[in-house]
Coordinates of C-alpha atoms and ligand atoms in Angstrom, one line a residue:
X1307 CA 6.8 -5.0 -4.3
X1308 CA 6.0 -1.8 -6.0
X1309 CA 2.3 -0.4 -7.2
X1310 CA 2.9 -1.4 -11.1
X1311 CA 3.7 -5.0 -9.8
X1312 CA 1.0 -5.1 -8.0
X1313 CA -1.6 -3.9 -10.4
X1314 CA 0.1 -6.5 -12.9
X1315 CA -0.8 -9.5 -10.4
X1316 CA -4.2 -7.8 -10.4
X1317 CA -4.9 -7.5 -13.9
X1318 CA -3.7 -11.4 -14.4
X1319 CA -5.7 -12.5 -12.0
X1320 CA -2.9 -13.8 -9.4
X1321 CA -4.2 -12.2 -6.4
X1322 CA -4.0 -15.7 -5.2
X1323 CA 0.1 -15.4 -5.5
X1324 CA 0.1 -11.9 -3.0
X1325 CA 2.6 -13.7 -0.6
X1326 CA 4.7 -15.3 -3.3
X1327 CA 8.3 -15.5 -1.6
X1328 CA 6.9 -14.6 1.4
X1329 CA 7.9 -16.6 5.2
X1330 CA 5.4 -15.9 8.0
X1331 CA 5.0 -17.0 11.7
X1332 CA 1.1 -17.9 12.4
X1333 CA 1.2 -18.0 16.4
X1334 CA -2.2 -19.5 17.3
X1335 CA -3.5 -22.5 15.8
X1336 CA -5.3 -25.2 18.4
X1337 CA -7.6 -26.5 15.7
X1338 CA -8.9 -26.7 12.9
X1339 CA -11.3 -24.0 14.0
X1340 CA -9.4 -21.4 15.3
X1341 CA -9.0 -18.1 13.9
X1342 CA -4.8 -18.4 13.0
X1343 CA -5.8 -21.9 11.3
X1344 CA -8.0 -19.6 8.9
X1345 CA -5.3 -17.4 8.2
X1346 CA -2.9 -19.8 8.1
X1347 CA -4.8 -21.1 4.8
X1348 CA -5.6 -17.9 3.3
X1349 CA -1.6 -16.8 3.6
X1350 CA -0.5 -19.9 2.5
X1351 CA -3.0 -20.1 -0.4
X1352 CA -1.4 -16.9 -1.2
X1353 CA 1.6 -18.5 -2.0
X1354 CA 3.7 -17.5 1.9
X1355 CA 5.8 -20.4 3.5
X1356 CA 4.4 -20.7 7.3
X1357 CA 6.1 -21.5 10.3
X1358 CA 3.3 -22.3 13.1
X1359 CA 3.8 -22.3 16.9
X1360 CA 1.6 -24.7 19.3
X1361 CA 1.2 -23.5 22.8
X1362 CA 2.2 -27.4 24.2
X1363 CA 2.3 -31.0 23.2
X1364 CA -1.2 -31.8 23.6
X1365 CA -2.0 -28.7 21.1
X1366 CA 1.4 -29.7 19.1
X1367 CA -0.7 -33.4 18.2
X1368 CA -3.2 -31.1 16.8
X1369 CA -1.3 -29.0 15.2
X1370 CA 0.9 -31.7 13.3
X1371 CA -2.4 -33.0 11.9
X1372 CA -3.2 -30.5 10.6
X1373 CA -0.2 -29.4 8.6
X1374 CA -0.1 -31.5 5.9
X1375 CA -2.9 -29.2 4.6
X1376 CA -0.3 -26.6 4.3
X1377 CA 2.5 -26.5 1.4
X1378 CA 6.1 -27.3 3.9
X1379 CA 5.2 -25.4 7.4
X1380 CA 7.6 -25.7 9.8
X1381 CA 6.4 -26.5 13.5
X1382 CA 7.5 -25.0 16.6
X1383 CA 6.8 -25.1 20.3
X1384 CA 6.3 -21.8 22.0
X1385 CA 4.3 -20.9 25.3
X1386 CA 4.4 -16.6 24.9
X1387 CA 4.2 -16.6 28.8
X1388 CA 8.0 -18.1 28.9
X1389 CA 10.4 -15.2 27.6
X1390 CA 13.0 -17.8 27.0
X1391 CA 10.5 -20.1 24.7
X1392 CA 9.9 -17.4 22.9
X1393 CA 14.0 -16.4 22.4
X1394 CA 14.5 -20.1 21.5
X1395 CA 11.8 -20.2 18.6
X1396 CA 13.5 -16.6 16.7
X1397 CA 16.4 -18.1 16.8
X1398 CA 15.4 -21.5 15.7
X1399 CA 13.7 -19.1 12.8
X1400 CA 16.5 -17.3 11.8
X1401 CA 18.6 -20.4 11.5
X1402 CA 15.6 -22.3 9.6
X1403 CA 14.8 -19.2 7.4
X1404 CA 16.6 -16.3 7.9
X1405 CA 14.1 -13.6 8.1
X1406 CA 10.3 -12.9 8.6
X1407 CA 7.8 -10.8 6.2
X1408 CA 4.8 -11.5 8.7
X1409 CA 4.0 -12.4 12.1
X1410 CA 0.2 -13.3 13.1
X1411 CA -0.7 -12.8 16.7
X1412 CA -3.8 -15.1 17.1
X1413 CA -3.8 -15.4 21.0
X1414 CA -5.6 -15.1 24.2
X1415 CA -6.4 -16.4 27.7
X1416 CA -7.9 -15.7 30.5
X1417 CA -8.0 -18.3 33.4
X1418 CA -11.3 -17.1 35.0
X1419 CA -11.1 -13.8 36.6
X1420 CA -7.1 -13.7 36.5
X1421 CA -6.1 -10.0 35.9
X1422 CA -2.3 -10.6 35.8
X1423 CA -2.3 -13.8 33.5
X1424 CA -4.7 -12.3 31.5
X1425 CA -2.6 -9.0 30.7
X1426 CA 0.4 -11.1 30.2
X1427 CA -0.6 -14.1 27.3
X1428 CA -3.2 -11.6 26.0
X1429 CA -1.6 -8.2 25.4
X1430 CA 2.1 -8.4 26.5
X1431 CA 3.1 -11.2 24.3
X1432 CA 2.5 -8.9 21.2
X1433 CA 5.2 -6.5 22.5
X1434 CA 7.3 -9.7 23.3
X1435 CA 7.1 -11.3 20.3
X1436 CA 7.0 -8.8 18.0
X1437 CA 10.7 -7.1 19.8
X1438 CA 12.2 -10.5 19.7
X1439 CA 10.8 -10.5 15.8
X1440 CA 12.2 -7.7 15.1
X1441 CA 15.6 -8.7 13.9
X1442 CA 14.2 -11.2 11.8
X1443 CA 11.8 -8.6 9.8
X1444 CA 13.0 -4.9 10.0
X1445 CA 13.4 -3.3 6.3
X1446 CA 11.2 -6.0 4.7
X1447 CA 8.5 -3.9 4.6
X1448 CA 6.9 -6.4 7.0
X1449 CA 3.5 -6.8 8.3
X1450 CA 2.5 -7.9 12.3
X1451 CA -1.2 -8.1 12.6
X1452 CA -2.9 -9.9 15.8
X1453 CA -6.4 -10.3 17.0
X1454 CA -9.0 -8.4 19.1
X1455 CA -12.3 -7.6 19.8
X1456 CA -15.3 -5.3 20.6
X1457 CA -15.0 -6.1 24.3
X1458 CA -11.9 -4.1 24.0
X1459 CA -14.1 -0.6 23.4
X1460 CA -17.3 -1.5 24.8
X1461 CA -19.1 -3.6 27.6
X1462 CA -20.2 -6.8 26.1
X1463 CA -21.7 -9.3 28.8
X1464 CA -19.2 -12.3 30.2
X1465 CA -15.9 -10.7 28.0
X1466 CA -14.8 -9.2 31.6
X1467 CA -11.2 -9.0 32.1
X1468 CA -10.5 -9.9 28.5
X1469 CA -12.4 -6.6 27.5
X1470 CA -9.1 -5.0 29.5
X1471 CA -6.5 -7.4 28.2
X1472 CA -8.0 -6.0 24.6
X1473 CA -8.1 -2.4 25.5
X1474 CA -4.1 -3.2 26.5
X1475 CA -3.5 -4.5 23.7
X1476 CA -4.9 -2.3 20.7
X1477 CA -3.1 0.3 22.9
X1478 CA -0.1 -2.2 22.1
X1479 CA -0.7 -2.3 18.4
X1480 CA -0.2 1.7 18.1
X1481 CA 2.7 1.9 20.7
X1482 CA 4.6 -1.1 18.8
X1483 CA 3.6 0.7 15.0
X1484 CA 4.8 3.5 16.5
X1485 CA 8.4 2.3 17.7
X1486 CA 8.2 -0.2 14.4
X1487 CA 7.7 1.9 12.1
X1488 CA 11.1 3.5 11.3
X1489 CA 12.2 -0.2 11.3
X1490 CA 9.7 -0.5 7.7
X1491 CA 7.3 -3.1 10.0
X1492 CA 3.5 -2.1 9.7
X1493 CA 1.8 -3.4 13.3
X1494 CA -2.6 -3.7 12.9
X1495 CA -5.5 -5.6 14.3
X1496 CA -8.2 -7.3 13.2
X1497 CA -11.2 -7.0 15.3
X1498 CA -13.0 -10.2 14.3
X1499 CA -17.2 -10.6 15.0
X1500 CA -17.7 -14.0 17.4
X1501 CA -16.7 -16.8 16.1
X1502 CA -16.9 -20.6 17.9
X1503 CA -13.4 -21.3 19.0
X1504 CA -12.0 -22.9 21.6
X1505 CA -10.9 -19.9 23.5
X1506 CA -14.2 -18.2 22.6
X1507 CA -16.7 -21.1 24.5
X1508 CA -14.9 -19.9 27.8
X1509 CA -17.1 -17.2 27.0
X1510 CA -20.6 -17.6 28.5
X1511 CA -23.2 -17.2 25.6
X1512 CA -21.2 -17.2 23.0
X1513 CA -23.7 -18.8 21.1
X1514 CA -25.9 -16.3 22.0
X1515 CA -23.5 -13.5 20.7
X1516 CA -22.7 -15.2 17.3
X1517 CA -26.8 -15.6 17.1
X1518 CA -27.2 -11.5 17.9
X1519 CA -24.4 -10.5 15.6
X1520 CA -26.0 -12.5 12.7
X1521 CA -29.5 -11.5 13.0
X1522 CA -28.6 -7.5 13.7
X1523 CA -25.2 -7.0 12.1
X1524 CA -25.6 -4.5 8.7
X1525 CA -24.3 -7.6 6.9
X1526 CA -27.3 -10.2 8.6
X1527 CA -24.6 -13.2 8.7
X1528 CA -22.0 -14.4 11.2
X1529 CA -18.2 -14.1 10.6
X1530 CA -16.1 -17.1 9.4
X1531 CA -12.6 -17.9 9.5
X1532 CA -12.8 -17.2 5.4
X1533 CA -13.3 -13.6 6.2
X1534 CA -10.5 -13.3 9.1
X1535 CA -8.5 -15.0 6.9
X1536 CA -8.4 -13.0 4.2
X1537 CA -8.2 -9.5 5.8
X1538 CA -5.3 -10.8 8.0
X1539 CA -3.9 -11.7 4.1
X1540 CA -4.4 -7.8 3.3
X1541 CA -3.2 -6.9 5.9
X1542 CA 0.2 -8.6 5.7
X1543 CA 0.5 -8.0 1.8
X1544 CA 1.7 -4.9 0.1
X1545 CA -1.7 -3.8 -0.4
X1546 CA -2.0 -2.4 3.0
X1547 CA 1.4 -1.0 3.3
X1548 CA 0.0 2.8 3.9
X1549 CA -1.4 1.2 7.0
X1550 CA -0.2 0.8 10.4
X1551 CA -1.5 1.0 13.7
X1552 CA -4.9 0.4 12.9
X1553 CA -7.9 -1.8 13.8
X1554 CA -10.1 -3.4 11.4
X1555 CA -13.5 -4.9 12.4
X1556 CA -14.4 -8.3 10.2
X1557 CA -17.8 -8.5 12.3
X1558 CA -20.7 -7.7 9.6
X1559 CA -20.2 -4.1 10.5
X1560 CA -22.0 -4.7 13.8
X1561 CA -19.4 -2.7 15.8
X1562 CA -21.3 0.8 13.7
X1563 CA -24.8 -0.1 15.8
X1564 CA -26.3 2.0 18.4
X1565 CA -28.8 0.6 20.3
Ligands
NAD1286 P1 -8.4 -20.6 19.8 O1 -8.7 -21.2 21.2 O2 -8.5 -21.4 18.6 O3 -7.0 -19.9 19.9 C1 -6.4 -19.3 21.0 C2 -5.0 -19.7 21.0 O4 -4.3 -19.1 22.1 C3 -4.8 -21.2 21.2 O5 -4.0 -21.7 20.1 C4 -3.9 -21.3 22.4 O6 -3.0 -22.4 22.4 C5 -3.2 -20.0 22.4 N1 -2.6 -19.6 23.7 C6 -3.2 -19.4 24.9 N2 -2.3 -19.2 25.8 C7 -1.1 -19.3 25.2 C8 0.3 -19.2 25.7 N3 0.6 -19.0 26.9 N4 1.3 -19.4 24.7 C9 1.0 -19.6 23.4 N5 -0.3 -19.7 23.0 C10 -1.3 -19.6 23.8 O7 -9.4 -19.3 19.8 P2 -9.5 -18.1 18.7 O8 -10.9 -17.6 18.9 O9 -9.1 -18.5 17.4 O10 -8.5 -17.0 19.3 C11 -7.5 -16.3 18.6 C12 -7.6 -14.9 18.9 O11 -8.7 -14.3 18.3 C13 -7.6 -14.5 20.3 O12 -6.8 -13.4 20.5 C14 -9.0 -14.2 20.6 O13 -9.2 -13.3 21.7 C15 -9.3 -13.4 19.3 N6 -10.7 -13.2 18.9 C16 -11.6 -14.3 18.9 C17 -12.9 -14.1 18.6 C18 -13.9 -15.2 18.6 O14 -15.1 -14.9 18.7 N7 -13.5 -16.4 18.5 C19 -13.4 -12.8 18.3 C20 -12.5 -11.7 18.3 C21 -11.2 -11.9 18.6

């Protein structure tokens, strides 16, 4: 989409229709309360066609009551720590669709203090499913964003291995933009404030954090999956396409406080 287009959906008013014609992957969603399920509105309010991936059957049931909120999705089974799950669903994609303009990385685990596992679902899958992507998105000017966090950068009580996992993976985000790039597929991260998810009440005092960030944060509020959502949704529209390899905090602005 070029600038003058752009500025025209602007000037009308049809920022809504940003995605219009658009097909992404959301790879993420265990409820209605998780982080891909908020961008996963905001995309397809923008007018995208989703395909969403559920980890396993149990998360599948959840997952299939949900969609009906969304206009068409398709559904698709995919554990990232199984190479050939994740073959299986690109191809099912590219005989579904065809093609992918974006690809949300909305995952994370980290079974107690499990180094190994937690490098491999949390970091590696990016570079796994974003080469196995790849076919399905080069020259569409095509936009991978997934999601991180502070505990990447700095020591935030109980985050633990998953602070490493994150420092692997923004690594990740600039290697992959990086190789990517030539290929016309912009890589980013959003580094989102705490929110209460399922993955994030493994997470002693999460309640605690989400508390902090409100009352200190520049912005005095928590995050919500509203304000993910939508700078996951510039982020995979043409209105970011002069970025790539970049992290962008949706926390209040409490990343910029000293002590
Ligand atoms: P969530 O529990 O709703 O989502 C985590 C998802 O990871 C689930 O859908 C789960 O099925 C999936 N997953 C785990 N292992 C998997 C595997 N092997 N294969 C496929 N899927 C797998 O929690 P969330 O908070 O929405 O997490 C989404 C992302 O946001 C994670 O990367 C998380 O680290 C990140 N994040 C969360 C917060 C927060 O406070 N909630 C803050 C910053 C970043």
């Amino acid at each position: 989409m070029n600038r003058n287009r752009i500025a025209m959906l602007m000037y009308r008013g049809h920022m809504t229709q940003l995605l219009e014609g658009k097909t992404g992957l959301v790879m993420g969603v265990a409820n209605k309360r998780s982080i891909a399920w908020g961008i996963a509105n905001a995309a397809n309010k923008a007018g995208a066609r989703l395909i969403l991936t559920y980890q396993n059957e149990r998360l599948g049931e959840n997952v299939r009551d949900l969609a009906p909120q969304l206009t068409n999705p398709l559904l698709l089974p995919c554990d990232v720590s199984n190479d050939g799950e994740i073959t299986t669903l690109m191809s099912r994609i590219g005989e579904e669709v065809g093609h992918l303009d974006f690809l949300i990385h909305a995952l994370a685990y980290a079974p107690r203090e499990d180094f190994r596992i937690a490098l491999d679902v949390s970091a590696y899958s990016l570079v796994a499913v974003s080469g196995a992507a790849l076919p399905l998105m080069k020259d569409r000017q095509a936009g991978i964003v997934t999601l991180t966090y502070l505990g990447a950068e700095r020591v935030i009580q109980n985050y633990n291995v998953m602070g490493v996992a994150k420092a692997a993976l923004e690594a990740s985000v600039r290697y992959l933009a990086n190789d990517l790039g030539p290929h016309g597929v912009r890589v980013n991260a959003i580094s989102a404030g705490p929110i209460k998810t399922l993955a994030a009440s493994a997470v002693g005092g999460i309640s605690g954090m989400i508390k902090l960030n409100a009352e200190r944060a520049p912005l005095r509020k928590q995050v919500d999956l509203d304000e993910v959502g939508d700078a996951a949704l510039f982020l995979i529209s043409p209105l970011s396409r002069g970025i790539s390899g970049e992290v962008i905090y949706v926390d209040s602005g409490y990343h910029i406080l000293g002590v």
